[in-house]
Short mmCIF file of C-alpha atoms in Angstrom, two decimals:
data_model
loop_
_atom_site.label_atom_id
_atom_site.label_comp_id
_atom_site.label_asym_id
_atom_site.label_seq_id
_atom_site.Cartn_x
_atom_site.Cartn_y
_atom_site.Cartn_z
CA MET A 25 103.81 105.49 82.99
CA LEU A 26 106.26 102.61 82.96
CA THR A 27 106.68 100.26 80.01
CA THR A 28 105.65 96.62 80.44
CA THR A 29 109.25 95.48 81.00
CA GLN A 30 109.91 98.29 83.53
CA MET A 31 106.67 97.40 85.30
CA ILE A 32 107.64 93.72 85.56
CA ILE A 33 111.06 94.61 87.02
CA TYR A 34 109.45 97.12 89.40
CA ILE A 35 106.96 94.53 90.66
CA LEU A 36 109.68 91.89 91.14
CA VAL A 37 111.89 94.29 93.15
CA THR A 38 108.92 95.31 95.31
CA ALA A 39 108.05 91.65 95.86
CA ALA A 40 111.67 90.89 96.79
CA GLY A 41 111.66 93.70 99.39
CA VAL A 42 108.49 92.31 100.97
CA PHE A 43 109.61 88.66 100.83
CA ALA A 44 112.98 89.52 102.40
CA THR A 45 111.17 90.58 105.58
CA ARG A 46 109.03 87.45 105.65
CA VAL A 47 111.90 85.02 105.13
CA SER A 48 114.58 86.75 107.26
CA ALA A 49 113.87 84.91 110.51
CA PHE A 50 114.04 81.54 108.75
CA LEU A 51 117.40 82.37 107.15
CA LEU A 52 118.88 83.62 110.43
CA PHE A 53 117.67 80.62 112.42
CA PRO A 54 117.59 77.63 110.03
CA SER A 55 115.81 74.44 111.04
CA GLY A 56 118.97 72.46 111.82
CA ARG A 57 120.02 74.73 114.64
CA THR A 58 118.26 75.06 117.97
CA THR A 59 116.35 78.29 118.26
CA PRO A 60 117.75 80.42 121.12
CA LYS A 61 115.46 80.64 124.17
CA ILE A 62 115.35 84.40 123.91
CA ILE A 63 113.89 84.11 120.40
CA ILE A 64 111.25 81.65 121.59
CA PHE A 65 110.33 84.10 124.34
CA LEU A 66 109.99 86.91 121.81
CA GLY A 67 107.94 84.68 119.54
CA ASN A 68 105.48 84.13 122.39
CA ALA A 69 105.35 87.66 123.72
CA LEU A 70 105.45 89.58 120.43
CA PRO A 71 101.97 88.95 118.95
CA CYS A 72 100.08 90.87 121.66
CA ALA A 73 102.65 93.69 121.65
CA LEU A 74 102.62 93.86 117.83
CA MET A 75 98.83 94.04 117.67
CA ALA A 76 98.92 97.13 119.92
CA LEU A 77 101.63 98.58 117.65
CA LEU A 78 99.59 97.87 114.51
CA ILE A 79 96.54 99.65 115.91
CA VAL A 80 98.68 102.70 116.64
CA TYR A 81 100.15 102.36 113.13
CA CYS A 82 96.67 102.43 111.57
CA LEU A 83 95.87 105.59 113.53
CA LYS A 84 99.22 107.31 112.91
CA ASP A 85 97.83 109.99 110.60
CA VAL A 86 94.98 110.98 112.93
CA SER A 87 95.49 114.51 114.30
CA LEU A 88 94.20 115.23 117.78
CA ILE A 89 94.87 118.97 117.35
CA ALA A 90 93.19 119.61 114.01
CA HIS A 91 89.44 119.22 113.40
CA PRO A 92 87.76 116.71 114.00
CA HIS A 93 90.28 115.83 116.75
CA GLY A 94 90.19 112.08 116.15
CA LEU A 95 86.51 111.94 117.09
CA PRO A 96 85.35 109.80 114.12
CA GLU A 97 88.09 107.25 114.91
CA LEU A 98 87.27 107.28 118.63
CA ILE A 99 83.54 106.81 118.01
CA ALA A 100 83.99 104.09 115.37
CA LEU A 101 86.54 102.13 117.43
CA ALA A 102 84.53 102.45 120.65
CA VAL A 103 81.46 101.07 118.86
CA THR A 104 83.59 98.28 117.32
CA ALA A 105 85.02 97.34 120.73
CA LEU A 106 81.69 97.43 122.59
CA LEU A 107 79.96 95.48 119.83
CA HIS A 108 82.77 92.92 119.85
CA LEU A 109 82.64 92.49 123.63
CA TRP A 110 78.86 92.12 123.42
CA LYS A 111 78.30 89.94 120.33
CA LYS A 112 81.78 88.36 119.92
CA ASN A 113 81.30 88.41 116.14
CA THR A 114 84.39 89.74 114.35
CA LEU A 115 82.67 90.24 111.00
CA LEU A 116 79.79 92.17 112.58
CA SER A 117 82.14 94.33 114.70
CA ILE A 118 84.38 95.39 111.82
CA SER A 119 81.54 95.94 109.31
CA VAL A 120 79.53 98.16 111.65
CA GLY A 121 82.67 100.01 112.76
CA THR A 122 83.86 100.63 109.19
CA VAL A 123 80.50 101.68 107.74
CA LEU A 124 79.92 103.97 110.72
CA TYR A 125 83.36 105.52 110.19
CA MET A 126 82.75 106.07 106.47
CA ILE A 127 79.45 107.81 107.25
CA LEU A 128 81.17 109.94 109.91
CA VAL A 129 84.09 111.11 107.75
CA GLN A 130 82.09 111.55 104.55
CA GLY A 131 78.91 113.15 105.89
CA VAL A 132 79.05 114.17 109.54
CA PHE A 133 82.47 115.72 110.30
CA MET B 23 88.99 65.90 98.21
CA SER B 24 90.04 63.34 100.81
CA HIS B 25 88.13 63.27 104.09
CA GLU B 26 91.02 64.78 106.04
CA LEU B 27 91.54 67.54 103.50
CA LYS B 28 87.84 68.34 103.56
CA ASN B 29 87.85 68.51 107.38
CA SER B 30 90.79 70.93 107.33
CA PHE B 31 89.06 73.13 104.77
CA ILE B 32 85.81 73.15 106.74
CA ALA B 33 87.75 74.14 109.88
CA ALA B 34 89.79 76.85 108.12
CA PHE B 35 87.21 78.55 105.90
CA PRO B 36 84.90 80.14 108.54
CA ARG B 37 87.90 81.64 110.37
CA THR B 38 89.02 83.39 107.18
CA ILE B 39 85.66 85.08 106.48
CA PRO B 40 86.59 88.32 108.30
CA ILE B 41 89.72 88.45 106.13
CA LEU B 42 87.57 87.90 103.03
CA THR B 43 85.64 91.11 103.68
CA GLY B 44 88.76 92.95 104.76
CA TYR B 45 90.73 91.91 101.69
CA LEU B 46 87.88 92.58 99.27
CA PHE B 47 87.69 96.14 100.65
CA LEU B 48 91.42 96.79 101.00
CA GLY B 49 92.37 94.97 97.80
CA GLY B 50 89.53 96.78 96.08
CA GLY B 51 90.91 100.09 97.33
CA PHE B 52 94.29 99.20 95.88
CA GLY B 53 92.74 98.30 92.53
CA LEU B 54 90.95 101.67 92.45
CA LEU B 55 94.20 103.46 93.30
CA LEU B 56 96.32 101.76 90.63
CA THR B 57 93.76 102.16 87.85
CA SER B 58 93.25 105.82 88.84
CA ALA B 59 97.00 106.24 88.18
CA GLY B 60 96.29 105.17 84.61
CA TYR B 61 97.39 101.54 84.64
CA PRO B 62 95.30 98.71 83.14
CA TRP B 63 93.38 96.55 85.64
CA TYR B 64 95.40 93.35 85.05
CA TRP B 65 98.46 94.81 86.80
CA THR B 66 96.41 94.77 90.03
CA THR B 67 95.99 91.00 89.65
CA ILE B 68 99.68 90.45 88.91
CA MET B 69 100.78 92.60 91.86
CA ALA B 70 98.33 90.82 94.17
CA ILE B 71 99.75 87.43 93.20
CA VAL B 72 103.46 88.34 93.25
CA ILE B 73 103.79 91.02 95.95
CA TYR B 74 100.81 90.20 98.23
CA ALA B 75 101.21 93.00 100.78
CA GLY B 76 98.56 95.62 101.53
CA MET B 77 100.74 98.40 102.79
CA GLY B 78 103.52 97.42 100.37
CA GLN B 79 101.26 97.65 97.32
CA TYR B 80 99.75 100.99 98.35
CA VAL B 81 103.25 102.40 98.77
CA ALA B 82 104.30 100.79 95.48
CA VAL B 83 101.64 102.84 93.69
CA ASN B 84 103.06 106.01 95.27
CA MET B 85 106.60 105.15 94.17
CA LEU B 86 105.62 104.14 90.63
CA ALA B 87 107.47 106.57 88.38
CA PRO B 88 109.89 106.26 85.49
CA GLY B 89 113.49 106.47 86.68
CA VAL B 90 112.79 105.48 90.29
CA SER B 91 115.83 103.85 91.95
CA LEU B 92 115.22 100.12 92.33
CA ILE B 93 117.49 100.05 95.37
CA ASP B 94 115.25 102.65 97.00
CA VAL B 95 112.19 100.60 96.14
CA PHE B 96 113.71 97.49 97.73
CA LEU B 97 114.84 99.32 100.89
CA VAL B 98 111.54 101.15 101.38
CA GLN B 99 109.58 97.91 100.99
CA ALA B 100 111.90 96.02 103.36
CA THR B 101 111.54 98.82 105.93
CA ILE B 102 107.78 99.35 105.87
CA ASN B 103 107.27 95.58 106.00
CA ALA B 104 109.91 95.00 108.70
CA ARG B 105 107.24 93.86 111.13
CA HIS B 106 106.92 90.69 109.05
CA SER B 107 110.33 89.53 110.26
CA PHE B 108 108.86 89.46 113.76
CA TYR B 109 106.01 87.30 112.55
CA GLY B 110 108.68 84.96 111.20
CA ILE B 111 110.29 84.73 114.64
CA THR B 112 106.90 83.86 116.13
CA MET B 113 106.22 81.16 113.55
CA LEU B 114 109.80 79.83 113.36
CA GLN B 115 109.31 76.55 115.18
CA LYS B 116 105.87 75.90 113.76
CA TYR B 117 106.79 76.57 110.12
CA ASN B 118 110.02 74.58 110.35
CA GLY B 119 107.82 71.52 110.74
CA MET B 120 105.72 72.29 107.69
CA GLY B 121 107.83 70.49 105.06
CA LYS B 122 107.07 71.35 101.44
CA LEU B 123 104.45 73.91 102.45
CA LYS B 124 107.01 76.05 104.29
CA PRO B 125 108.06 78.36 101.39
CA TYR B 126 104.44 79.15 100.49
CA LEU B 127 103.47 79.72 104.14
CA ILE B 128 106.41 82.14 104.53
CA PHE B 129 105.55 83.96 101.29
CA THR B 130 101.91 84.42 102.31
CA MET B 131 102.52 85.62 105.87
CA THR B 132 100.59 88.90 105.87
CA ASP B 133 99.39 90.77 108.98
CA GLU B 134 95.98 89.16 108.71
CA THR B 135 97.14 85.61 108.01
CA PHE B 136 99.61 85.89 110.89
CA SER B 137 96.90 87.19 113.21
CA LEU B 138 94.74 84.15 112.39
CA LEU B 139 97.54 81.60 112.63
CA CYS B 140 99.38 82.89 115.71
CA SER B 141 96.26 82.42 117.81
CA ALA B 142 94.84 79.43 115.94
CA LYS B 143 92.83 76.97 117.95
CA ILE B 144 92.89 73.93 115.73
CA PRO B 145 89.89 71.66 116.23
CA GLU B 146 90.29 68.00 117.15
CA GLY B 147 90.84 65.73 114.15
CA VAL B 148 92.17 68.45 111.86
CA SER B 149 95.69 68.41 110.42
CA GLU B 150 97.62 71.48 111.50
CA LYS B 151 99.61 71.57 108.24
CA GLN B 152 96.51 71.51 106.06
CA TYR B 153 94.73 74.03 108.28
CA PHE B 154 97.66 76.47 108.00
CA PHE B 155 97.83 75.92 104.23
CA PHE B 156 94.12 76.54 103.65
CA VAL B 157 94.09 79.70 105.78
CA SER B 158 97.13 81.03 103.87
CA LEU B 159 95.81 80.04 100.44
CA LEU B 160 92.28 81.38 101.02
CA ASP B 161 93.62 84.72 102.26
CA HIS B 162 95.87 84.96 99.20
CA LEU B 163 92.94 84.21 96.88
CA TYR B 164 90.74 86.80 98.63
CA TRP B 165 93.45 89.40 98.13
CA ILE B 166 93.81 88.53 94.43
CA CYS B 167 90.01 88.73 93.98
CA GLY B 168 89.78 92.03 95.90
CA CYS B 169 92.58 93.71 93.94
CA THR B 170 91.21 92.48 90.61
CA LEU B 171 87.64 93.55 91.41
CA GLY B 172 88.85 97.00 92.49
CA GLY B 173 90.90 97.29 89.31
CA VAL B 174 87.98 96.34 87.09
CA ILE B 175 85.50 98.55 88.96
CA GLY B 176 88.02 101.41 89.00
CA SER B 177 88.38 101.31 85.26
CA LEU B 178 84.59 101.37 84.85
CA LEU B 179 83.25 103.84 87.45
CA LYS B 180 84.17 106.22 90.31
CA PHE B 181 82.75 106.42 93.89
CA ASP B 182 83.72 107.78 97.30
CA THR B 183 85.70 105.22 99.35
CA THR B 184 86.93 107.69 101.99
CA GLY B 185 87.24 105.96 105.34
CA ILE B 186 87.37 102.40 104.02
CA GLU B 187 90.80 101.97 105.68
CA MET B 188 89.01 101.69 109.05
CA ILE B 189 88.32 98.05 108.19
CA MET B 190 92.01 97.30 108.89
CA THR B 191 92.04 99.19 112.22
CA SER B 192 88.84 97.60 113.48
CA LEU B 193 90.07 94.14 112.48
CA PHE B 194 93.26 94.61 114.51
CA LEU B 195 91.19 95.93 117.41
CA THR B 196 88.93 92.87 117.50
CA ILE B 197 91.98 90.59 117.37
CA ALA B 198 93.57 92.53 120.23
CA ILE B 199 90.36 92.14 122.27
CA ASP B 200 90.31 88.38 121.64
CA GLN B 201 94.01 88.11 122.60
CA TRP B 202 93.32 90.13 125.75
CA LYS B 203 90.60 87.69 126.81
CA ASP B 204 92.83 84.68 126.08
CA ASN B 205 95.74 85.91 128.22
CA LYS B 206 96.12 86.59 131.91
CA ASP B 207 99.15 88.84 131.61
CA HIS B 208 98.68 92.06 129.63
CA LEU B 209 102.12 93.61 130.06
CA PRO B 210 103.18 92.92 126.40
CA VAL B 211 100.11 94.82 125.14
CA PHE B 212 101.07 97.88 127.19
CA ILE B 213 104.72 97.62 126.12
CA GLY B 214 103.63 97.50 122.46
CA GLY B 215 101.17 100.37 122.80
CA ILE B 216 103.49 102.61 124.80
CA ALA B 217 106.49 101.95 122.51
CA ALA B 218 104.35 102.82 119.47
CA VAL B 219 102.91 106.03 120.92
CA VAL B 220 106.27 107.25 122.30
CA CYS B 221 108.01 106.67 118.94
CA LEU B 222 105.10 108.23 117.03
CA VAL B 223 105.45 111.41 119.11
CA ILE B 224 109.25 111.50 118.78
CA PHE B 225 109.78 110.37 115.17
CA GLY B 226 106.50 111.32 113.49
CA ALA B 227 104.05 109.25 111.43
CA GLU B 228 106.42 108.54 108.52
CA HIS B 229 109.40 107.21 110.45
CA PHE B 230 108.19 105.69 113.71
CA ILE B 231 107.65 102.01 112.87
CA ILE B 232 111.31 100.88 112.97
CA PRO B 233 112.20 102.72 116.21
CA ALA B 234 108.92 101.44 117.71
CA LEU B 235 109.82 97.85 116.81
CA ILE B 236 113.25 98.27 118.44
CA LEU B 237 111.81 99.90 121.58
CA LEU B 238 109.06 97.27 121.80
CA THR B 239 111.59 94.43 121.61
CA ALA B 240 113.84 96.12 124.18
CA GLY B 241 110.83 96.59 126.45
CA LEU B 242 109.81 92.93 126.23
CA LEU B 243 113.39 91.81 126.95
CA LEU B 244 113.63 94.22 129.89
CA PHE B 245 110.51 92.72 131.46
CA ARG B 246 111.26 89.17 130.28
CA LYS B 247 111.43 87.63 133.78
CA ARG B 248 108.21 89.30 134.84
CA ILE B 249 106.37 88.20 131.67
CA GLU B 250 107.72 84.64 131.80
CA ALA B 251 106.79 84.34 135.47
CA ALA B 252 103.23 85.37 134.68
CA THR B 253 102.92 82.87 131.86
CA THR B 254 104.71 79.77 133.08
CA THR B 255 101.67 77.60 132.62
CA GLU B 256 100.44 78.95 129.30
CA ALA B 257 102.20 80.35 126.26
CA LEU B 258 101.41 83.98 125.54
CA CYS B 259 98.96 84.53 122.72
CA GLU B 260 98.83 80.85 122.03
CA PRO B 261 95.62 79.49 123.41
CA GLU B 262 95.68 75.78 124.19
CA GLU B 263 96.68 73.91 121.13
CA ARG B 264 96.46 70.28 120.33
CA GLU B 265 99.80 68.52 120.42
CA GLU B 266 100.72 66.93 117.14
CA GLU B 267 103.39 64.48 115.96
#
């Protein structure tokens, strides 16, 4: 256990590490200067690419070799995707997908 | 509340509802985790306000130990959150026009807030600045509520939350599906997915995010002409937006 002072310092350092990543682009390309075209291109093309990366990141600890071979994830995400394509309701898609997944990993597999 | 402010809030609030559920669950999970490590619930609230990062706070609980190197803490947090710097690049032009709100918008740029704002379709008659502010503020408040609730519940009772992390994955999946439908060219999606999988196989789950970000950027730059040619009429991932100013 950390003391209160240690905890406050620890939290501030953690916050600084996180904030550094959020502010970096704005420090490197301040408002006065024109943003290079290549950066504008990346800004437009990155979101879609990053979303694919984030999905892989969320699934990084899933093992296809060991039981249950990523089946709960596959089932839950397939249901989420189909439901989303059908009903177009984000809240519904993620709730059903998550509850289904919790049932699968806690009780079925 | 002025009429304009009210309009912006009414436009922003419904869009943030998926984040509300997500943050209550994920923040709640964090609260459970921190209190299970023996800390009082109010630290969950303080961390939610000051740090405001899902992955960052989960890792922070793991690293919490007397004598931990603060330099290590800083570097680990900067690394696992490196993707945020790419969000900054995306929002650079937009946030530079946000005046006094800019520092708060930068501070609150989480994965979820970014995902809402990067593809925001702002309704007619709504101020973009106020819309961005309300989305950012609401998400921050949801996170603070979620963490605090989890902390309080965690110090009172125990239950099985295994699998709750799927809420994050399914949220990203639904966003990706919406982006897919809004864009004609899907090459960036494949570049992102392939870069992530290749680096995951080569570097393993613990160390793949930085190489994947580098490979992904290199891939986009390599196919820049092809991507730009496919999207000359519309900006990628930015559905038609109302011109302002």
